PDB file of C-alpha atoms in Angstrom:
ATOM      1  CA  GLU A  22      10.187  -6.339  12.270  1.00  0.00           C
ATOM      2  CA  VAL A  23       7.340  -6.210   9.773  1.00  0.00           C
ATOM      3  CA  GLN A  24       8.455  -6.801   6.210  1.00  0.00           C
ATOM      4  CA  LEU A  25       6.483  -6.878   2.988  1.00  0.00           C
ATOM      5  CA  VAL A  26       8.376  -7.865  -0.133  1.00  0.00           C
ATOM      6  CA  GLU A  27       6.646  -7.580  -3.491  1.00  0.00           C
ATOM      7  CA  SER A  28       7.770  -9.355  -6.638  1.00  0.00           C
ATOM      8  CA  GLY A  29       6.605  -9.805 -10.210  1.00  0.00           C
ATOM      9  CA  GLU A  30       7.847  -6.541 -11.675  1.00  0.00           C
ATOM     10  CA  GLY A  31       7.977  -6.257 -15.418  1.00  0.00           C
ATOM     11  CA  LEU A  32       7.110  -4.898 -18.840  1.00  0.00           C
ATOM     12  CA  VAL A  33       4.110  -6.413 -20.617  1.00  0.00           C
ATOM     13  CA  GLN A  34       2.060  -5.690 -23.707  1.00  0.00           C
ATOM     14  CA  PRO A  35      -1.474  -4.320 -23.559  1.00  0.00           C
ATOM     15  CA  GLY A  36      -4.032  -7.082 -23.191  1.00  0.00           C
ATOM     16  CA  SER A  37      -1.676  -9.447 -21.442  1.00  0.00           C
ATOM     17  CA  SER A  38      -1.640 -10.810 -17.896  1.00  0.00           C
ATOM     18  CA  MET A  39       0.675 -10.587 -14.941  1.00  0.00           C
ATOM     19  CA  LYS A  40       0.741 -11.780 -11.335  1.00  0.00           C
ATOM     20  CA  LEU A  41       2.252  -9.911  -8.403  1.00  0.00           C
ATOM     21  CA  SER A  42       3.207 -11.449  -5.063  1.00  0.00           C
ATOM     22  CA  CYS A  43       3.777  -9.930  -1.642  1.00  0.00           C
ATOM     23  CA  VAL A  44       5.518 -12.038   0.991  1.00  0.00           C
ATOM     24  CA  ALA A  45       4.903 -10.954   4.559  1.00  0.00           C
ATOM     25  CA  SER A  46       6.971 -11.527   7.684  1.00  0.00           C
ATOM     26  CA  GLY A  47       7.268 -10.170  11.208  1.00  0.00           C
ATOM     27  CA  PHE A  48       3.582 -10.395  12.052  1.00  0.00           C
ATOM     28  CA  THR A  49       0.747 -12.926  12.033  1.00  0.00           C
ATOM     29  CA  PHE A  50      -0.273 -12.562   8.398  1.00  0.00           C
ATOM     30  CA  SER A  51      -3.407 -14.677   8.771  1.00  0.00           C
ATOM     31  CA  ASN A  52      -4.869 -12.185  11.262  1.00  0.00           C
ATOM     32  CA  TYR A  53      -4.846  -9.149   8.983  1.00  0.00           C
ATOM     33  CA  GLY A  54      -6.637  -7.859   5.950  1.00  0.00           C
ATOM     34  CA  MET A  55      -4.336  -6.820   3.107  1.00  0.00           C
ATOM     35  CA  ASN A  56      -4.462  -4.243   0.356  1.00  0.00           C
ATOM     36  CA  TRP A  57      -2.961  -3.397  -3.015  1.00  0.00           C
ATOM     37  CA  ILE A  58      -2.342   0.260  -3.787  1.00  0.00           C
ATOM     38  CA  ARG A  59      -0.790   1.692  -6.930  1.00  0.00           C
ATOM     39  CA  GLN A  60       0.854   4.897  -8.036  1.00  0.00           C
ATOM     40  CA  ALA A  61       1.119   5.871 -11.679  1.00  0.00           C
ATOM     41  CA  PRO A  62       4.333   7.745 -12.610  1.00  0.00           C
ATOM     42  CA  LYS A  63       4.335  11.236 -11.103  1.00  0.00           C
ATOM     43  CA  LYS A  64       0.775  10.724  -9.831  1.00  0.00           C
ATOM     44  CA  GLY A  65      -0.957  10.195  -6.489  1.00  0.00           C
ATOM     45  CA  LEU A  66      -1.895   7.007  -4.695  1.00  0.00           C
ATOM     46  CA  GLU A  67      -4.845   4.842  -5.697  1.00  0.00           C
ATOM     47  CA  TRP A  68      -6.245   2.023  -3.588  1.00  0.00           C
ATOM     48  CA  ILE A  69      -7.209  -0.880  -5.850  1.00  0.00           C
ATOM     49  CA  ALA A  70      -8.039  -3.964  -3.787  1.00  0.00           C
ATOM     50  CA  LEU A  71      -8.675  -5.299  -0.280  1.00  0.00           C
ATOM     51  CA  ILE A  72      -8.951  -8.857   0.996  1.00  0.00           C
ATOM     52  CA  TYR A  73     -10.078  -9.857   4.465  1.00  0.00           C
ATOM     53  CA  TYR A  74      -7.815 -11.914   6.722  1.00  0.00           C
ATOM     54  CA  ASP A  75      -9.680 -15.124   5.870  1.00  0.00           C
ATOM     55  CA  SER A  76     -10.419 -14.304   2.199  1.00  0.00           C
ATOM     56  CA  SER A  77     -14.129 -14.129   3.073  1.00  0.00           C
ATOM     57  CA  SER A  78     -14.520 -10.731   1.421  1.00  0.00           C
ATOM     58  CA  LYS A  79     -12.746  -8.955  -1.415  1.00  0.00           C
ATOM     59  CA  TYR A  80     -13.263  -5.418  -2.689  1.00  0.00           C
ATOM     60  CA  TYR A  81     -11.983  -3.631  -5.774  1.00  0.00           C
ATOM     61  CA  ALA A  82     -11.750  -0.169  -7.224  1.00  0.00           C
ATOM     62  CA  ASP A  83     -13.945   0.309 -10.273  1.00  0.00           C
ATOM     63  CA  SER A  84     -10.834   0.899 -12.379  1.00  0.00           C
ATOM     64  CA  VAL A  85      -9.744  -2.741 -11.947  1.00  0.00           C
ATOM     65  CA  LYS A  86     -12.976  -4.588 -11.154  1.00  0.00           C
ATOM     66  CA  GLY A  87     -13.454  -7.594 -13.409  1.00  0.00           C
ATOM     67  CA  ARG A  88      -9.818  -7.540 -14.567  1.00  0.00           C
ATOM     68  CA  PHE A  89      -7.800  -7.890 -11.357  1.00  0.00           C
ATOM     69  CA  THR A  90      -8.136 -10.547  -8.648  1.00  0.00           C
ATOM     70  CA  ILE A  91      -6.731 -10.300  -5.150  1.00  0.00           C
ATOM     71  CA  SER A  92      -6.017 -13.509  -3.269  1.00  0.00           C
ATOM     72  CA  ARG A  93      -3.888 -14.810  -0.442  1.00  0.00           C
ATOM     73  CA  ASP A  94      -2.303 -17.992   0.862  1.00  0.00           C
ATOM     74  CA  ASN A  95      -2.059 -17.773   4.624  1.00  0.00           C
ATOM     75  CA  SER A  96       0.033 -20.947   4.768  1.00  0.00           C
ATOM     76  CA  LYS A  97       2.679 -19.146   2.719  1.00  0.00           C
ATOM     77  CA  ASN A  98       2.218 -15.654   4.227  1.00  0.00           C
ATOM     78  CA  THR A  99       1.694 -14.414   0.702  1.00  0.00           C
ATOM     79  CA  LEU A 100      -0.666 -11.949  -0.951  1.00  0.00           C
ATOM     80  CA  TYR A 101      -1.291 -11.998  -4.697  1.00  0.00           C
ATOM     81  CA  LEU A 102      -2.660  -9.735  -7.394  1.00  0.00           C
ATOM     82  CA  GLU A 103      -3.602 -11.368 -10.655  1.00  0.00           C
ATOM     83  CA  MET A 104      -3.912  -8.748 -13.386  1.00  0.00           C
ATOM     84  CA  ASN A 105      -5.613  -9.528 -16.695  1.00  0.00           C
ATOM     85  CA  SER A 106      -6.440  -7.476 -19.770  1.00  0.00           C
ATOM     86  CA  LEU A 107      -3.776  -4.989 -18.842  1.00  0.00           C
ATOM     87  CA  ARG A 108      -3.986  -1.468 -20.230  1.00  0.00           C
ATOM     88  CA  SER A 109      -1.457   1.317 -20.585  1.00  0.00           C
ATOM     89  CA  GLU A 110      -3.206   3.137 -17.742  1.00  0.00           C
ATOM     90  CA  ASP A 111      -2.324   0.251 -15.414  1.00  0.00           C
ATOM     91  CA  THR A 112       1.318   1.300 -15.641  1.00  0.00           C
ATOM     92  CA  ALA A 113       2.255   2.081 -12.059  1.00  0.00           C
ATOM     93  CA  MET A 114       4.232   1.178  -8.984  1.00  0.00           C
ATOM     94  CA  TYR A 115       2.222  -1.425  -7.080  1.00  0.00           C
ATOM     95  CA  TYR A 116       2.411  -1.610  -3.296  1.00  0.00           C
ATOM     96  CA  CYS A 117       0.992  -4.121  -0.865  1.00  0.00           C
ATOM     97  CA  ALA A 118      -0.023  -2.706   2.513  1.00  0.00           C
ATOM     98  CA  THR A 119      -1.275  -4.230   5.728  1.00  0.00           C
ATOM     99  CA  GLY A 120      -4.381  -4.033   7.749  1.00  0.00           C
ATOM    100  CA  SER A 121      -7.062  -1.528   8.362  1.00  0.00           C
ATOM    101  CA  TYR A 122      -4.903   1.577   8.100  1.00  0.00           C
ATOM    102  CA  PHE A 123      -2.150   0.649   5.631  1.00  0.00           C
ATOM    103  CA  ASP A 124       0.085   0.370   8.684  1.00  0.00           C
ATOM    104  CA  TYR A 125       3.001  -1.084   6.754  1.00  0.00           C
ATOM    105  CA  TRP A 126       3.927  -0.941   3.070  1.00  0.00           C
ATOM    106  CA  GLY A 127       6.175  -2.935   0.816  1.00  0.00           C
ATOM    107  CA  GLN A 128       8.883  -1.370  -1.308  1.00  0.00           C
ATOM    108  CA  GLY A 129       6.701  -1.567  -4.410  1.00  0.00           C
ATOM    109  CA  VAL A 130       7.127  -3.188  -7.822  1.00  0.00           C
ATOM    110  CA  MET A 131       6.903  -1.432 -11.152  1.00  0.00           C
ATOM    111  CA  VAL A 132       4.463  -2.690 -13.750  1.00  0.00           C
ATOM    112  CA  THR A 133       4.800  -1.204 -17.216  1.00  0.00           C
ATOM    113  CA  VAL A 134       2.162  -1.886 -19.847  1.00  0.00           C
ATOM    114  CA  SER A 135       3.380  -0.837 -23.253  1.00  0.00           C
ATOM    115  CA  SER A 136       3.662  -2.135 -26.795  1.00  0.00           C
TER     116      SER A 136
ATOM    117  CA  ASP B   5     -17.381   7.405  -3.739  1.00  0.00           C
ATOM    118  CA  ILE B   6     -16.080   9.660  -0.981  1.00  0.00           C
ATOM    119  CA  MET B   7     -13.985  12.460  -2.425  1.00  0.00           C
ATOM    120  CA  MET B   8     -10.997  13.684  -0.435  1.00  0.00           C
ATOM    121  CA  THR B   9      -9.807  17.234  -1.098  1.00  0.00           C
ATOM    122  CA  GLN B  10      -6.467  18.431   0.212  1.00  0.00           C
ATOM    123  CA  SER B  11      -5.060  21.931   0.406  1.00  0.00           C
ATOM    124  CA  PRO B  12      -2.726  23.521  -0.271  1.00  0.00           C
ATOM    125  CA  LEU B  13      -1.223  21.726  -3.254  1.00  0.00           C
ATOM    126  CA  SER B  14       2.222  22.594  -1.936  1.00  0.00           C
ATOM    127  CA  VAL B  15       3.747  24.384   1.001  1.00  0.00           C
ATOM    128  CA  ALA B  16       7.258  25.737   1.572  1.00  0.00           C
ATOM    129  CA  VAL B  17       8.379  25.961   5.172  1.00  0.00           C
ATOM    130  CA  THR B  18      11.419  27.373   6.935  1.00  0.00           C
ATOM    131  CA  PRO B  19      13.065  24.772   9.189  1.00  0.00           C
ATOM    132  CA  GLY B  20      11.806  25.185  12.730  1.00  0.00           C
ATOM    133  CA  GLU B  21       8.509  26.699  11.640  1.00  0.00           C
ATOM    134  CA  SER B  22       5.156  24.897  11.566  1.00  0.00           C
ATOM    135  CA  ALA B  23       3.046  23.726   8.661  1.00  0.00           C
ATOM    136  CA  SER B  24      -0.612  22.784   8.402  1.00  0.00           C
ATOM    137  CA  ILE B  25      -2.329  20.704   5.757  1.00  0.00           C
ATOM    138  CA  SER B  26      -6.056  20.524   5.323  1.00  0.00           C
ATOM    139  CA  CYS B  27      -8.156  17.584   4.176  1.00  0.00           C
ATOM    140  CA  ARG B  28     -11.871  17.697   3.513  1.00  0.00           C
ATOM    141  CA  SER B  29     -14.117  14.722   2.779  1.00  0.00           C
ATOM    142  CA  SER B  30     -17.325  14.799   0.755  1.00  0.00           C
ATOM    143  CA  LYS B  31     -19.089  12.788   3.457  1.00  0.00           C
ATOM    144  CA  SER B  32     -18.684  12.569   7.230  1.00  0.00           C
ATOM    145  CA  LEU B  33     -16.088   9.948   8.135  1.00  0.00           C
ATOM    146  CA  LEU B  34     -17.685   9.306  11.514  1.00  0.00           C
ATOM    147  CA  HIS B  35     -18.850   5.717  11.762  1.00  0.00           C
ATOM    148  CA  SER B  36     -21.796   4.665  13.915  1.00  0.00           C
ATOM    149  CA  ASN B  37     -19.267   2.991  16.220  1.00  0.00           C
ATOM    150  CA  GLY B  38     -17.916   6.419  17.147  1.00  0.00           C
ATOM    151  CA  ILE B  39     -14.651   6.063  15.229  1.00  0.00           C
ATOM    152  CA  THR B  40     -13.686   8.523  12.524  1.00  0.00           C
ATOM    153  CA  TYR B  41     -11.785   6.742   9.789  1.00  0.00           C
ATOM    154  CA  LEU B  42      -9.266   9.310   8.604  1.00  0.00           C
ATOM    155  CA  SER B  43      -5.521   8.694   8.344  1.00  0.00           C
ATOM    156  CA  TRP B  44      -2.447  10.619   7.195  1.00  0.00           C
ATOM    157  CA  TYR B  45       0.618   9.368   5.319  1.00  0.00           C
ATOM    158  CA  LEU B  46       3.970  10.767   4.269  1.00  0.00           C
ATOM    159  CA  GLN B  47       5.711   9.650   1.109  1.00  0.00           C
ATOM    160  CA  ARG B  48       9.309  10.790   1.153  1.00  0.00           C
ATOM    161  CA  PRO B  49      11.038  11.148  -2.233  1.00  0.00           C
ATOM    162  CA  GLU B  50      11.577   7.767  -3.886  1.00  0.00           C
ATOM    163  CA  LYS B  51      10.192   5.919  -0.851  1.00  0.00           C
ATOM    164  CA  SER B  52       7.066   3.995   0.032  1.00  0.00           C
ATOM    165  CA  PRO B  53       4.406   5.883   1.967  1.00  0.00           C
ATOM    166  CA  GLN B  54       4.356   5.532   5.729  1.00  0.00           C
ATOM    167  CA  LEU B  55       1.481   5.843   8.183  1.00  0.00           C
ATOM    168  CA  LEU B  56       1.697   8.926  10.380  1.00  0.00           C
ATOM    169  CA  ILE B  57      -1.703   9.239  12.037  1.00  0.00           C
ATOM    170  CA  TYR B  58      -4.867   7.142  12.165  1.00  0.00           C
ATOM    171  CA  GLN B  59      -8.384   7.874  13.450  1.00  0.00           C
ATOM    172  CA  ILE B  60      -7.795  11.634  13.119  1.00  0.00           C
ATOM    173  CA  SER B  61      -5.230  12.072  15.848  1.00  0.00           C
ATOM    174  CA  ASN B  62      -3.592   8.793  16.912  1.00  0.00           C
ATOM    175  CA  LEU B  63       0.131   8.794  16.257  1.00  0.00           C
ATOM    176  CA  ALA B  64       1.450   5.670  14.551  1.00  0.00           C
ATOM    177  CA  SER B  65       4.221   3.741  16.219  1.00  0.00           C
ATOM    178  CA  GLY B  66       7.623   5.380  15.929  1.00  0.00           C
ATOM    179  CA  VAL B  67       6.275   8.629  14.461  1.00  0.00           C
ATOM    180  CA  SER B  68       7.618  11.895  15.883  1.00  0.00           C
ATOM    181  CA  ASP B  69       5.271  13.816  18.186  1.00  0.00           C
ATOM    182  CA  ARG B  70       5.954  16.872  16.022  1.00  0.00           C
ATOM    183  CA  PHE B  71       3.094  15.472  13.934  1.00  0.00           C
ATOM    184  CA  SER B  72      -0.448  15.961  15.163  1.00  0.00           C
ATOM    185  CA  GLY B  73      -3.893  15.553  13.696  1.00  0.00           C
ATOM    186  CA  SER B  74      -7.194  17.194  14.467  1.00  0.00           C
ATOM    187  CA  GLY B  75     -10.668  17.678  13.089  1.00  0.00           C
ATOM    188  CA  SER B  76     -14.002  15.956  12.945  1.00  0.00           C
ATOM    189  CA  GLY B  77     -16.741  14.951  10.548  1.00  0.00           C
ATOM    190  CA  THR B  78     -15.554  16.197   7.188  1.00  0.00           C
ATOM    191  CA  ASP B  79     -12.738  18.618   8.037  1.00  0.00           C
ATOM    192  CA  PHE B  80      -9.301  17.528   9.166  1.00  0.00           C
ATOM    193  CA  THR B  81      -5.889  19.061   9.690  1.00  0.00           C
ATOM    194  CA  LEU B  82      -2.388  17.690   9.907  1.00  0.00           C
ATOM    195  CA  LYS B  83       0.057  19.934  11.737  1.00  0.00           C
ATOM    196  CA  ILE B  84       3.798  19.549  11.603  1.00  0.00           C
ATOM    197  CA  SER B  85       5.628  21.447  14.320  1.00  0.00           C
ATOM    198  CA  LYS B  86       9.258  22.503  14.105  1.00  0.00           C
ATOM    199  CA  VAL B  87       9.640  21.310  10.540  1.00  0.00           C
ATOM    200  CA  GLU B  88      12.856  19.458   9.740  1.00  0.00           C
ATOM    201  CA  THR B  89      14.463  18.621   6.399  1.00  0.00           C
ATOM    202  CA  GLU B  90      13.435  14.968   6.839  1.00  0.00           C
ATOM    203  CA  ASP B  91       9.767  16.050   6.684  1.00  0.00           C
ATOM    204  CA  VAL B  92      10.084  16.792   2.961  1.00  0.00           C
ATOM    205  CA  GLY B  93       7.728  14.766   0.812  1.00  0.00           C
ATOM    206  CA  ILE B  94       4.105  14.418  -0.155  1.00  0.00           C
ATOM    207  CA  TYR B  95       1.405  14.117   2.492  1.00  0.00           C
ATOM    208  CA  TYR B  96      -1.804  12.226   1.798  1.00  0.00           C
ATOM    209  CA  CYS B  97      -5.024  11.853   3.736  1.00  0.00           C
ATOM    210  CA  VAL B  98      -7.119   8.693   3.283  1.00  0.00           C
ATOM    211  CA  GLN B  99     -10.615   7.727   4.290  1.00  0.00           C
ATOM    212  CA  PHE B 100     -11.289   4.202   5.543  1.00  0.00           C
ATOM    213  CA  LEU B 101     -15.014   4.587   6.192  1.00  0.00           C
ATOM    214  CA  GLU B 102     -16.119   2.718   3.101  1.00  0.00           C
ATOM    215  CA  VAL B 103     -14.842   1.148  -0.070  1.00  0.00           C
ATOM    216  CA  PRO B 104     -13.529   2.324  -2.376  1.00  0.00           C
ATOM    217  CA  LEU B 105     -10.916   3.641   0.018  1.00  0.00           C
ATOM    218  CA  THR B 106      -9.903   7.023  -1.305  1.00  0.00           C
ATOM    219  CA  PHE B 107      -6.829   9.221  -1.069  1.00  0.00           C
ATOM    220  CA  GLY B 108      -6.498  12.964  -1.198  1.00  0.00           C
ATOM    221  CA  SER B 109      -4.445  14.250  -4.113  1.00  0.00           C
ATOM    222  CA  GLY B 110      -1.495  15.037  -1.887  1.00  0.00           C
ATOM    223  CA  THR B 111       0.283  18.085  -0.499  1.00  0.00           C
ATOM    224  CA  LYS B 112       3.956  18.567  -1.260  1.00  0.00           C
ATOM    225  CA  LEU B 113       6.032  19.952   1.582  1.00  0.00           C
ATOM    226  CA  GLU B 114       9.286  21.666   0.655  1.00  0.00           C
ATOM    227  CA  ILE B 115      11.927  23.420   2.684  1.00  0.00           C
ATOM    228  CA  LYS B 116      12.613  27.101   2.073  1.00  0.00           C
TER     229      LYS B 116
END
């Protein structure tokens, strides 16, 4: 059974940093690209980052480019999202999702940016 | 960026009836490899989204065959036959042709 478990939830002040993790199991993690997707409260879904299976390519939404970094450790079956210079508009539920079609999703973690 | 436009914003359906949701992209989602990169998702209340359909009409594993997708180029439709209470939620289309990957704004399905 495919499982994606995010962690790193929390409340932070504007301008600060935070790192999210997503631990994968039930499939060969190192064979698949991975994504981060977020959902602001009562809003729709927004794709924010993609990393290839071997970390050879990374892509970002303009809204996070230069502030967020996606990375992975295939030896630990773990996906990361390093978030810097956080803004109030980054407040959202953050999901990791697998592969080319967001085949599987984690349960999500809430990030709240507020003073 | 490719813009994805969904309609209607919401739909109320009597159980057992059918519902259709439209999704239009600002650019053809047909790749030169012949694949059209359009998928559909359902987000049930308080749950993570789940994949329903990929490449216009391919049913994801474990998804009921009451769901079907159709369309081509820039115009796509998700049809839900014999709607059940468990189908309640927000439906999203997504394009995977190019980054940034973009979602439609969602269509809320409610039961009458």
